[in-house]
PDB file of C-alpha atoms in Angstrom:
ATOM      1  CA  MET Q  10      69.080 -11.288 187.861  1.00  0.00           C
ATOM      2  CA  ASP Q  11      71.377 -11.467 185.063  1.00  0.00           C
ATOM      3  CA  ASP Q  12      72.204  -8.047 183.614  1.00  0.00           C
ATOM      4  CA  ARG Q  13      70.238  -9.356 180.402  1.00  0.00           C
ATOM      5  CA  LEU Q  14      67.330 -10.418 181.979  1.00  0.00           C
ATOM      6  CA  LYS Q  15      66.824  -6.733 183.173  1.00  0.00           C
ATOM      7  CA  LYS Q  16      67.457  -5.488 179.622  1.00  0.00           C
ATOM      8  CA  LEU Q  17      64.911  -7.960 178.224  1.00  0.00           C
ATOM      9  CA  GLU Q  18      61.987  -6.242 180.415  1.00  0.00           C
ATOM     10  CA  GLU Q  19      63.669  -3.131 179.325  1.00  0.00           C
ATOM     11  CA  LEU Q  20      62.945  -3.742 175.508  1.00  0.00           C
ATOM     12  CA  TYR Q  21      59.643  -5.583 176.677  1.00  0.00           C
ATOM     13  CA  ALA Q  22      58.126  -3.105 178.487  1.00  0.00           C
ATOM     14  CA  ASP Q  23      59.622   0.016 175.770  1.00  0.00           C
ATOM     15  CA  LYS Q  24      56.624   1.377 173.735  1.00  0.00           C
ATOM     16  CA  SER Q  25      57.563   1.618 170.002  1.00  0.00           C
ATOM     17  CA  ARG Q  26      55.770   0.253 167.044  1.00  0.00           C
ATOM     18  CA  HIS Q  27      54.051  -2.796 167.687  1.00  0.00           C
ATOM     19  CA  SER Q  28      56.253  -3.172 171.144  1.00  0.00           C
ATOM     20  CA  GLN Q  29      54.066  -5.497 173.831  1.00  0.00           C
ATOM     21  CA  TYR Q  30      52.558  -7.489 171.107  1.00  0.00           C
ATOM     22  CA  GLN Q  31      53.479 -10.694 170.705  1.00  0.00           C
ATOM     23  CA  VAL Q  32      53.669 -13.168 174.814  1.00  0.00           C
ATOM     24  CA  LEU Q  33      56.618 -14.016 175.701  1.00  0.00           C
ATOM     25  CA  ALA Q  34      57.366 -17.340 174.537  1.00  0.00           C
ATOM     26  CA  THR Q  35      56.774 -19.892 177.319  1.00  0.00           C
ATOM     27  CA  SER Q  36      60.991 -20.137 177.915  1.00  0.00           C
ATOM     28  CA  LEU Q  37      60.639 -16.883 178.990  1.00  0.00           C
ATOM     29  CA  GLU Q  38      57.919 -15.943 180.268  1.00  0.00           C
ATOM     30  CA  ASN Q  39      58.968 -17.586 184.011  1.00  0.00           C
ATOM     31  CA  ARG Q  40      62.339 -15.187 183.418  1.00  0.00           C
ATOM     32  CA  ILE Q  41      60.614 -12.287 182.764  1.00  0.00           C
ATOM     33  CA  ARG Q  42      58.982  -9.339 185.068  1.00  0.00           C
ATOM     34  CA  TYR Q  43      56.438  -6.987 183.454  1.00  0.00           C
ATOM     35  CA  GLU Q  44      52.905  -4.986 184.391  1.00  0.00           C
ATOM     36  CA  LYS Q  45      50.292  -6.683 182.342  1.00  0.00           C
ATOM     37  CA  PRO Q  46      49.957  -8.651 179.666  1.00  0.00           C
ATOM     38  CA  PRO Q  47      49.783  -7.671 176.004  1.00  0.00           C
ATOM     39  CA  LYS Q  48      46.008  -8.085 174.526  1.00  0.00           C
ATOM     40  CA  PRO Q  49      45.718 -12.037 173.975  1.00  0.00           C
ATOM     41  CA  LYS Q  50      46.336 -13.186 170.546  1.00  0.00           C
ATOM     42  CA  TYR Q  51      46.440 -16.121 170.770  1.00  0.00           C
ATOM     43  CA  GLU Q  52      49.860 -17.355 169.961  1.00  0.00           C
ATOM     44  CA  LYS Q  53      49.997 -20.836 171.967  1.00  0.00           C
ATOM     45  CA  GLU Q  54      46.480 -21.026 170.790  1.00  0.00           C
ATOM     46  CA  ARG Q  55      47.887 -20.988 167.376  1.00  0.00           C
ATOM     47  CA  TRP Q  56      51.012 -22.762 167.523  1.00  0.00           C
ATOM     48  CA  LYS Q  57      48.941 -25.699 169.246  1.00  0.00           C
ATOM     49  CA  TYR Q  58      47.622 -26.168 165.780  1.00  0.00           C
ATOM     50  CA  ILE Q  59      50.965 -24.978 164.092  1.00  0.00           C
ATOM     51  CA  SER Q  60      53.104 -28.147 165.503  1.00  0.00           C
ATOM     52  CA  ASP Q  61      50.167 -30.193 165.924  1.00  0.00           C
ATOM     53  CA  ASN Q  62      50.091 -30.157 161.896  1.00  0.00           C
ATOM     54  CA  VAL Q  63      53.706 -29.346 161.040  1.00  0.00           C
ATOM     55  CA  ASP Q  64      57.206 -31.121 161.668  1.00  0.00           C
ATOM     56  CA  ILE Q  65      59.584 -28.550 161.620  1.00  0.00           C
ATOM     57  CA  SER Q  66      62.437 -31.143 163.182  1.00  0.00           C
ATOM     58  CA  GLY Q  67      65.598 -30.823 161.886  1.00  0.00           C
ATOM     59  CA  LYS Q  68      64.730 -27.866 159.288  1.00  0.00           C
ATOM     60  CA  THR Q  69      65.586 -24.845 158.145  1.00  0.00           C
ATOM     61  CA  VAL Q  70      62.245 -21.687 158.936  1.00  0.00           C
ATOM     62  CA  LEU Q  71      61.898 -18.371 157.739  1.00  0.00           C
ATOM     63  CA  ASP Q  72      59.960 -15.940 160.102  1.00  0.00           C
ATOM     64  CA  ILE Q  73      58.798 -12.972 158.737  1.00  0.00           C
ATOM     65  CA  GLY Q  74      57.866 -10.015 161.161  1.00  0.00           C
ATOM     66  CA  ALA Q  75      59.436 -12.079 164.401  1.00  0.00           C
ATOM     67  CA  ASN Q  76      58.099  -9.690 166.371  1.00  0.00           C
ATOM     68  CA  THR Q  77      59.977 -10.668 169.878  1.00  0.00           C
ATOM     69  CA  GLY Q  78      59.964 -14.065 168.947  1.00  0.00           C
ATOM     70  CA  PHE Q  79      57.202 -15.730 170.056  1.00  0.00           C
ATOM     71  CA  PHE Q  80      56.788 -18.235 167.044  1.00  0.00           C
ATOM     72  CA  THR Q  81      60.969 -18.653 166.522  1.00  0.00           C
ATOM     73  CA  PHE Q  82      61.023 -19.661 170.109  1.00  0.00           C
ATOM     74  CA  GLU Q  83      58.265 -22.244 171.107  1.00  0.00           C
ATOM     75  CA  CYS Q  84      59.888 -23.683 167.153  1.00  0.00           C
ATOM     76  CA  CYS Q  85      63.324 -24.050 169.431  1.00  0.00           C
ATOM     77  CA  LYS Q  86      61.856 -25.636 171.991  1.00  0.00           C
ATOM     78  CA  ASP Q  87      59.570 -28.413 170.268  1.00  0.00           C
ATOM     79  CA  PHE Q  88      60.848 -29.338 166.997  1.00  0.00           C
ATOM     80  CA  ARG Q  89      64.657 -28.070 167.492  1.00  0.00           C
ATOM     81  CA  PRO Q  90      65.224 -26.763 163.845  1.00  0.00           C
ATOM     82  CA  ARG Q  91      68.499 -26.974 161.849  1.00  0.00           C
ATOM     83  CA  ARG Q  92      68.307 -23.149 161.269  1.00  0.00           C
ATOM     84  CA  VAL Q  93      65.950 -19.950 161.909  1.00  0.00           C
ATOM     85  CA  ASP Q  94      65.895 -16.688 159.794  1.00  0.00           C
ATOM     86  CA  CYS Q  95      63.981 -14.157 161.750  1.00  0.00           C
ATOM     87  CA  TYR Q  96      63.449 -10.795 159.694  1.00  0.00           C
ATOM     88  CA  GLU Q  97      61.644  -8.438 162.214  1.00  0.00           C
ATOM     89  CA  GLY Q  98      62.179  -4.576 160.624  1.00  0.00           C
ATOM     90  CA  ASN Q  99      61.490  -3.041 164.487  1.00  0.00           C
ATOM     91  CA  VAL Q 100      65.282  -2.386 165.611  1.00  0.00           C
ATOM     92  CA  LYS Q 101      64.239  -2.488 169.197  1.00  0.00           C
ATOM     93  CA  LEU Q 102      61.967  -5.811 168.779  1.00  0.00           C
ATOM     94  CA  ALA Q 103      65.062  -7.761 166.519  1.00  0.00           C
ATOM     95  CA  ARG Q 104      66.948  -6.355 169.564  1.00  0.00           C
ATOM     96  CA  PHE Q 105      64.609  -7.538 171.664  1.00  0.00           C
ATOM     97  CA  MET Q 106      64.897 -10.910 170.008  1.00  0.00           C
ATOM     98  CA  GLU Q 107      69.269 -11.139 169.584  1.00  0.00           C
ATOM     99  CA  LEU Q 108      69.515 -10.681 173.718  1.00  0.00           C
ATOM    100  CA  ALA Q 109      66.967 -13.092 173.502  1.00  0.00           C
ATOM    101  CA  THR Q 110      68.962 -15.354 171.561  1.00  0.00           C
ATOM    102  CA  GLU Q 111      71.909 -15.186 173.752  1.00  0.00           C
ATOM    103  CA  VAL Q 112      70.234 -15.406 176.754  1.00  0.00           C
ATOM    104  CA  LEU Q 113      68.125 -19.421 175.508  1.00  0.00           C
ATOM    105  CA  GLU Q 114      71.687 -20.256 174.275  1.00  0.00           C
ATOM    106  CA  LEU Q 115      69.740 -20.281 170.891  1.00  0.00           C
ATOM    107  CA  GLN Q 116      72.847 -18.718 169.115  1.00  0.00           C
ATOM    108  CA  ASP Q 117      74.118 -21.679 166.660  1.00  0.00           C
ATOM    109  CA  VAL Q 118      70.544 -22.015 165.376  1.00  0.00           C
ATOM    110  CA  VAL Q 119      68.394 -18.261 165.593  1.00  0.00           C
ATOM    111  CA  LYS Q 120      69.746 -15.787 163.105  1.00  0.00           C
ATOM    112  CA  VAL Q 121      67.814 -12.954 163.071  1.00  0.00           C
ATOM    113  CA  HIS Q 122      67.723 -10.067 160.511  1.00  0.00           C
ATOM    114  CA  PRO Q 123      67.089  -6.387 162.057  1.00  0.00           C
ATOM    115  CA  GLU Q 124      65.756  -5.485 158.940  1.00  0.00           C
ATOM    116  CA  TYR Q 125      62.005  -5.934 156.614  1.00  0.00           C
ATOM    117  CA  PHE Q 126      62.339  -9.155 154.854  1.00  0.00           C
ATOM    118  CA  LEU Q 127      62.638  -8.275 151.156  1.00  0.00           C
ATOM    119  CA  PHE Q 128      60.743 -10.775 148.395  1.00  0.00           C
ATOM    120  CA  ASP Q 129      63.193  -9.417 145.552  1.00  0.00           C
ATOM    121  CA  GLY Q 130      66.382 -11.069 145.216  1.00  0.00           C
ATOM    122  CA  ILE Q 131      65.972 -13.667 148.055  1.00  0.00           C
ATOM    123  CA  GLY Q 132      68.508 -16.000 146.708  1.00  0.00           C
ATOM    124  CA  LYS Q 133      67.870 -18.527 149.888  1.00  0.00           C
ATOM    125  CA  PHE Q 134      65.397 -21.466 150.215  1.00  0.00           C
ATOM    126  CA  TRP Q 135      63.629 -22.820 154.001  1.00  0.00           C
ATOM    127  CA  ASP Q 136      61.755 -25.832 154.415  1.00  0.00           C
ATOM    128  CA  VAL Q 137      59.034 -23.666 156.230  1.00  0.00           C
ATOM    129  CA  VAL Q 138      58.270 -19.692 156.773  1.00  0.00           C
ATOM    130  CA  PHE Q 139      55.869 -18.607 159.558  1.00  0.00           C
ATOM    131  CA  PHE Q 140      54.286 -15.442 157.545  1.00  0.00           C
ATOM    132  CA  LEU Q 141      51.949 -14.631 160.303  1.00  0.00           C
ATOM    133  CA  ASN Q 142      49.752 -11.320 160.408  1.00  0.00           C
ATOM    134  CA  VAL Q 143      52.375  -8.994 158.570  1.00  0.00           C
ATOM    135  CA  ILE Q 144      51.366  -8.284 155.252  1.00  0.00           C
ATOM    136  CA  HIS Q 145      48.746  -6.541 155.325  1.00  0.00           C
ATOM    137  CA  HIS Q 146      50.662  -3.833 156.747  1.00  0.00           C
ATOM    138  CA  ILE Q 147      52.757  -3.486 153.394  1.00  0.00           C
ATOM    139  CA  GLY Q 148      52.583   0.039 152.049  1.00  0.00           C
ATOM    140  CA  PHE Q 149      53.243   1.551 156.219  1.00  0.00           C
ATOM    141  CA  ASP Q 150      55.802  -0.351 157.432  1.00  0.00           C
ATOM    142  CA  PHE Q 151      58.229  -1.617 154.366  1.00  0.00           C
ATOM    143  CA  GLU Q 152      57.361  -1.537 150.358  1.00  0.00           C
ATOM    144  CA  LYS Q 153      54.910   2.541 151.874  1.00  0.00           C
ATOM    145  CA  ASP Q 154      54.587   2.857 147.623  1.00  0.00           C
ATOM    146  CA  VAL Q 155      52.430   0.809 147.501  1.00  0.00           C
ATOM    147  CA  GLN Q 156      48.601   2.107 147.673  1.00  0.00           C
ATOM    148  CA  ILE Q 157      45.578   1.425 147.884  1.00  0.00           C
ATOM    149  CA  ASP Q 158      43.996  -0.128 144.313  1.00  0.00           C
ATOM    150  CA  LYS Q 159      46.698  -2.121 144.269  1.00  0.00           C
ATOM    151  CA  VAL Q 160      47.732  -3.987 147.864  1.00  0.00           C
ATOM    152  CA  LYS Q 161      45.466  -7.065 147.567  1.00  0.00           C
ATOM    153  CA  ASP Q 162      47.451  -7.587 143.786  1.00  0.00           C
ATOM    154  CA  LYS Q 163      50.939  -7.010 145.807  1.00  0.00           C
ATOM    155  CA  ILE Q 164      50.191  -9.393 149.114  1.00  0.00           C
ATOM    156  CA  ILE Q 165      49.319 -12.576 146.675  1.00  0.00           C
ATOM    157  CA  GLU Q 166      52.540 -10.806 144.312  1.00  0.00           C
ATOM    158  CA  HIS Q 167      54.640 -11.546 147.499  1.00  0.00           C
ATOM    159  CA  ILE Q 168      52.766 -14.913 148.808  1.00  0.00           C
ATOM    160  CA  ASN Q 169      53.002 -16.543 145.397  1.00  0.00           C
ATOM    161  CA  THR Q 170      57.144 -15.190 145.439  1.00  0.00           C
ATOM    162  CA  MET Q 171      57.267 -17.560 148.221  1.00  0.00           C
ATOM    163  CA  ALA Q 172      56.421 -20.697 146.741  1.00  0.00           C
ATOM    164  CA  ARG Q 173      59.927 -20.120 145.149  1.00  0.00           C
ATOM    165  CA  TYR Q 174      62.192 -20.401 148.010  1.00  0.00           C
ATOM    166  CA  SER Q 175      60.172 -22.543 150.381  1.00  0.00           C
ATOM    167  CA  LYS Q 176      58.393 -26.234 150.934  1.00  0.00           C
ATOM    168  CA  LEU Q 177      55.531 -24.845 153.473  1.00  0.00           C
ATOM    169  CA  MET Q 178      54.088 -22.471 154.544  1.00  0.00           C
ATOM    170  CA  VAL Q 179      51.678 -21.048 157.177  1.00  0.00           C
ATOM    171  CA  PHE Q 180      50.541 -18.097 156.530  1.00  0.00           C
ATOM    172  CA  SER Q 181      47.853 -15.290 158.110  1.00  0.00           C
ATOM    173  CA  MET Q 182      46.548 -11.794 157.198  1.00  0.00           C
ATOM    174  CA  GLY Q 183      43.807  -9.169 158.678  1.00  0.00           C
ATOM    175  CA  TYR Q 184      41.051  -8.039 156.916  1.00  0.00           C
ATOM    176  CA  ASN Q 185      41.903  -4.427 157.377  1.00  0.00           C
ATOM    177  CA  TRP Q 186      45.473  -2.740 155.050  1.00  0.00           C
ATOM    178  CA  TYR Q 187      46.781  -1.537 157.934  1.00  0.00           C
ATOM    179  CA  GLY Q 188      44.934  -2.770 160.367  1.00  0.00           C
ATOM    180  CA  ASP Q 189      42.376   0.694 159.817  1.00  0.00           C
ATOM    181  CA  ILE Q 190      38.622  -0.848 159.766  1.00  0.00           C
ATOM    182  CA  ALA Q 191      37.882   2.043 157.479  1.00  0.00           C
ATOM    183  CA  ARG Q 192      40.444   1.040 154.790  1.00  0.00           C
ATOM    184  CA  CYS Q 193      38.915  -2.796 154.625  1.00  0.00           C
ATOM    185  CA  LEU Q 194      40.312  -5.241 152.218  1.00  0.00           C
ATOM    186  CA  PHE Q 195      37.208  -7.368 152.325  1.00  0.00           C
ATOM    187  CA  GLU Q 196      33.843  -5.674 150.954  1.00  0.00           C
ATOM    188  CA  HIS Q 197      31.892  -8.139 154.079  1.00  0.00           C
ATOM    189  CA  GLY Q 198      35.038  -9.085 155.817  1.00  0.00           C
ATOM    190  CA  THR Q 199      33.886 -12.759 156.027  1.00  0.00           C
ATOM    191  CA  LYS Q 200      36.686 -15.404 156.050  1.00  0.00           C
ATOM    192  CA  ARG Q 201      34.836 -17.322 153.749  1.00  0.00           C
ATOM    193  CA  GLU Q 202      35.823 -14.179 151.054  1.00  0.00           C
ATOM    194  CA  MET Q 203      39.871 -13.773 152.418  1.00  0.00           C
ATOM    195  CA  GLU Q 204      40.071 -18.252 152.268  1.00  0.00           C
ATOM    196  CA  ASP Q 205      38.611 -17.307 148.523  1.00  0.00           C
ATOM    197  CA  TYR Q 206      41.047 -14.155 147.833  1.00  0.00           C
ATOM    198  CA  VAL Q 207      43.602 -16.592 148.980  1.00  0.00           C
ATOM    199  CA  ILE Q 208      42.374 -20.131 146.929  1.00  0.00           C
ATOM    200  CA  GLN Q 209      42.083 -18.629 143.516  1.00  0.00           C
ATOM    201  CA  GLY Q 210      44.846 -16.117 144.066  1.00  0.00           C
ATOM    202  CA  THR Q 211      47.707 -18.417 144.525  1.00  0.00           C
ATOM    203  CA  ARG Q 212      45.911 -21.700 142.815  1.00  0.00           C
ATOM    204  CA  ASN Q 213      49.226 -22.159 140.990  1.00  0.00           C
ATOM    205  CA  TYR Q 214      52.300 -21.819 143.528  1.00  0.00           C
ATOM    206  CA  TRP Q 215      50.803 -23.277 146.449  1.00  0.00           C
ATOM    207  CA  GLU Q 216      48.615 -26.418 147.678  1.00  0.00           C
ATOM    208  CA  ILE Q 217      46.403 -25.889 151.215  1.00  0.00           C
ATOM    209  CA  ASP Q 218      46.626 -28.754 152.946  1.00  0.00           C
ATOM    210  CA  LYS Q 219      45.442 -27.295 155.941  1.00  0.00           C
ATOM    211  CA  ILE Q 220      42.285 -24.003 157.680  1.00  0.00           C
ATOM    212  CA  GLY Q 221      42.337 -23.687 160.828  1.00  0.00           C
ATOM    213  CA  ILE Q 222      39.901 -21.315 162.206  1.00  0.00           C
ATOM    214  CA  ALA Q 223      39.344 -20.557 166.248  1.00  0.00           C
ATOM    215  CA  VAL Q 224      36.305 -22.114 167.855  1.00  0.00           C
ATOM    216  CA  LYS Q 225      35.701 -20.720 171.092  1.00  0.00           C
ATOM    217  CA  GLU Q 226      35.379 -23.719 173.955  1.00  0.00           C
ATOM    218  CA  GLY Q 227      34.179 -23.297 177.073  1.00  0.00           C
ATOM    219  CA  ASN Q 228      36.338 -19.918 178.150  1.00  0.00           C
ATOM    220  CA  THR Q 229      39.359 -20.479 176.124  1.00  0.00           C
ATOM    221  CA  PHE Q 230      39.664 -20.863 171.953  1.00  0.00           C
ATOM    222  CA  LYS Q 231      41.249 -23.672 169.812  1.00  0.00           C
ATOM    223  CA  TYR Q 232      42.176 -23.661 166.587  1.00  0.00           C
ATOM    224  CA  SER Q 233      40.297 -26.100 164.577  1.00  0.00           C
ATOM    225  CA  ASP Q 234      40.098 -27.780 160.734  1.00  0.00           C
ATOM    226  CA  ILE Q 235      37.743 -25.763 158.865  1.00  0.00           C
ATOM    227  CA  ASN Q 236      33.894 -26.856 158.177  1.00  0.00           C
ATOM    228  CA  GLU Q 237      30.530 -25.534 158.046  1.00  0.00           C
ATOM    229  CA  ALA Q 238      29.820 -24.911 161.064  1.00  0.00           C
ATOM    230  CA  ASN Q 239      33.132 -22.698 161.565  1.00  0.00           C
ATOM    231  CA  ASN Q 240      33.030 -21.382 158.590  1.00  0.00           C
ATOM    232  CA  VAL Q 241      31.166 -18.026 159.344  1.00  0.00           C
ATOM    233  CA  ARG Q 242      32.440 -14.934 160.620  1.00  0.00           C
ATOM    234  CA  VAL Q 243      31.458 -14.206 164.838  1.00  0.00           C
ATOM    235  CA  ASP Q 244      31.649 -10.554 165.254  1.00  0.00           C
ATOM    236  CA  ALA Q 245      31.670 -11.329 169.312  1.00  0.00           C
ATOM    237  CA  TYR Q 246      35.442 -12.832 168.587  1.00  0.00           C
ATOM    238  CA  GLY Q 247      36.893  -9.640 167.803  1.00  0.00           C
ATOM    239  CA  GLU Q 248      38.450  -9.165 163.964  1.00  0.00           C
ATOM    240  CA  PHE Q 249      41.624 -11.086 165.162  1.00  0.00           C
ATOM    241  CA  LEU Q 250      40.136 -14.653 165.936  1.00  0.00           C
ATOM    242  CA  ASN Q 251      38.074 -14.493 162.762  1.00  0.00           C
ATOM    243  CA  ARG Q 252      41.568 -14.660 160.206  1.00  0.00           C
ATOM    244  CA  PRO Q 253      42.129 -17.934 158.984  1.00  0.00           C
ATOM    245  CA  LEU Q 254      45.476 -19.846 159.440  1.00  0.00           C
ATOM    246  CA  PHE Q 255      46.484 -21.203 156.435  1.00  0.00           C
ATOM    247  CA  ILE Q 256      49.081 -24.396 156.133  1.00  0.00           C
ATOM    248  CA  MET Q 257      50.039 -24.258 152.475  1.00  0.00           C
ATOM    249  CA  LYS Q 258      52.643 -26.343 149.880  1.00  0.00           C
ATOM    250  CA  SER Q 259      54.462 -24.737 147.874  1.00  0.00           C
ATOM    251  CA  LYS Q 260      53.560 -26.492 144.357  1.00  0.00           C
ATOM    252  CA  LEU Q 261      56.657 -25.741 142.620  1.00  0.00           C
ATOM    253  CA  LEU Q 262      59.525 -27.356 145.347  1.00  0.00           C
TER     254      LEU Q 262
END
């Protein structure tokens, strides 16, 4: 076995904050052994909805909180983007991405930044941004001075900031601050509350192009366009599958 693949296995198996959060990208899943897959977060199902609705061919991409790079590497496999900038503040996860980029021979396309993405003085522009299930960790993983009474305002501020630097954004977030159910950001934890919060808070900066909702089909799920029937909270799905998936177009670029 290639020594780099052995190292990737070690890094993927390492127990650190947010480790084994994502499933492996399809270009890696048959090349890296692991004891058991992470708890499913339906990355492939989300990617199917994203790739059906967003053309990334030849585009520049930003992946904020890239983890082990599922969305970056799927993007490279399916669309051949011009450039992908990946920001990941967990050093071991960032190292996994750097090594995987070498194994997949994507060094000319993928640039891994082993740091948290800063929203001030960005100075770059991208065609597409993946901003997926990261921002509700503000105040814990990054910007640690943010307090609970300012969290929702700060989240909207950062979403709107990105309208100056990206033409299109794929966005999702959790219902609870840092995943703590005792710190729910929405009174009833419903999809409509989150949708209203995002739509109203970003209305001067973003046009909501699509909202994808997880719908059960047999023993699995798929993401479908929002409608009255699927836009209700289903507790049996768990918190993650109740998160809407927003595709947003900048009104500033």
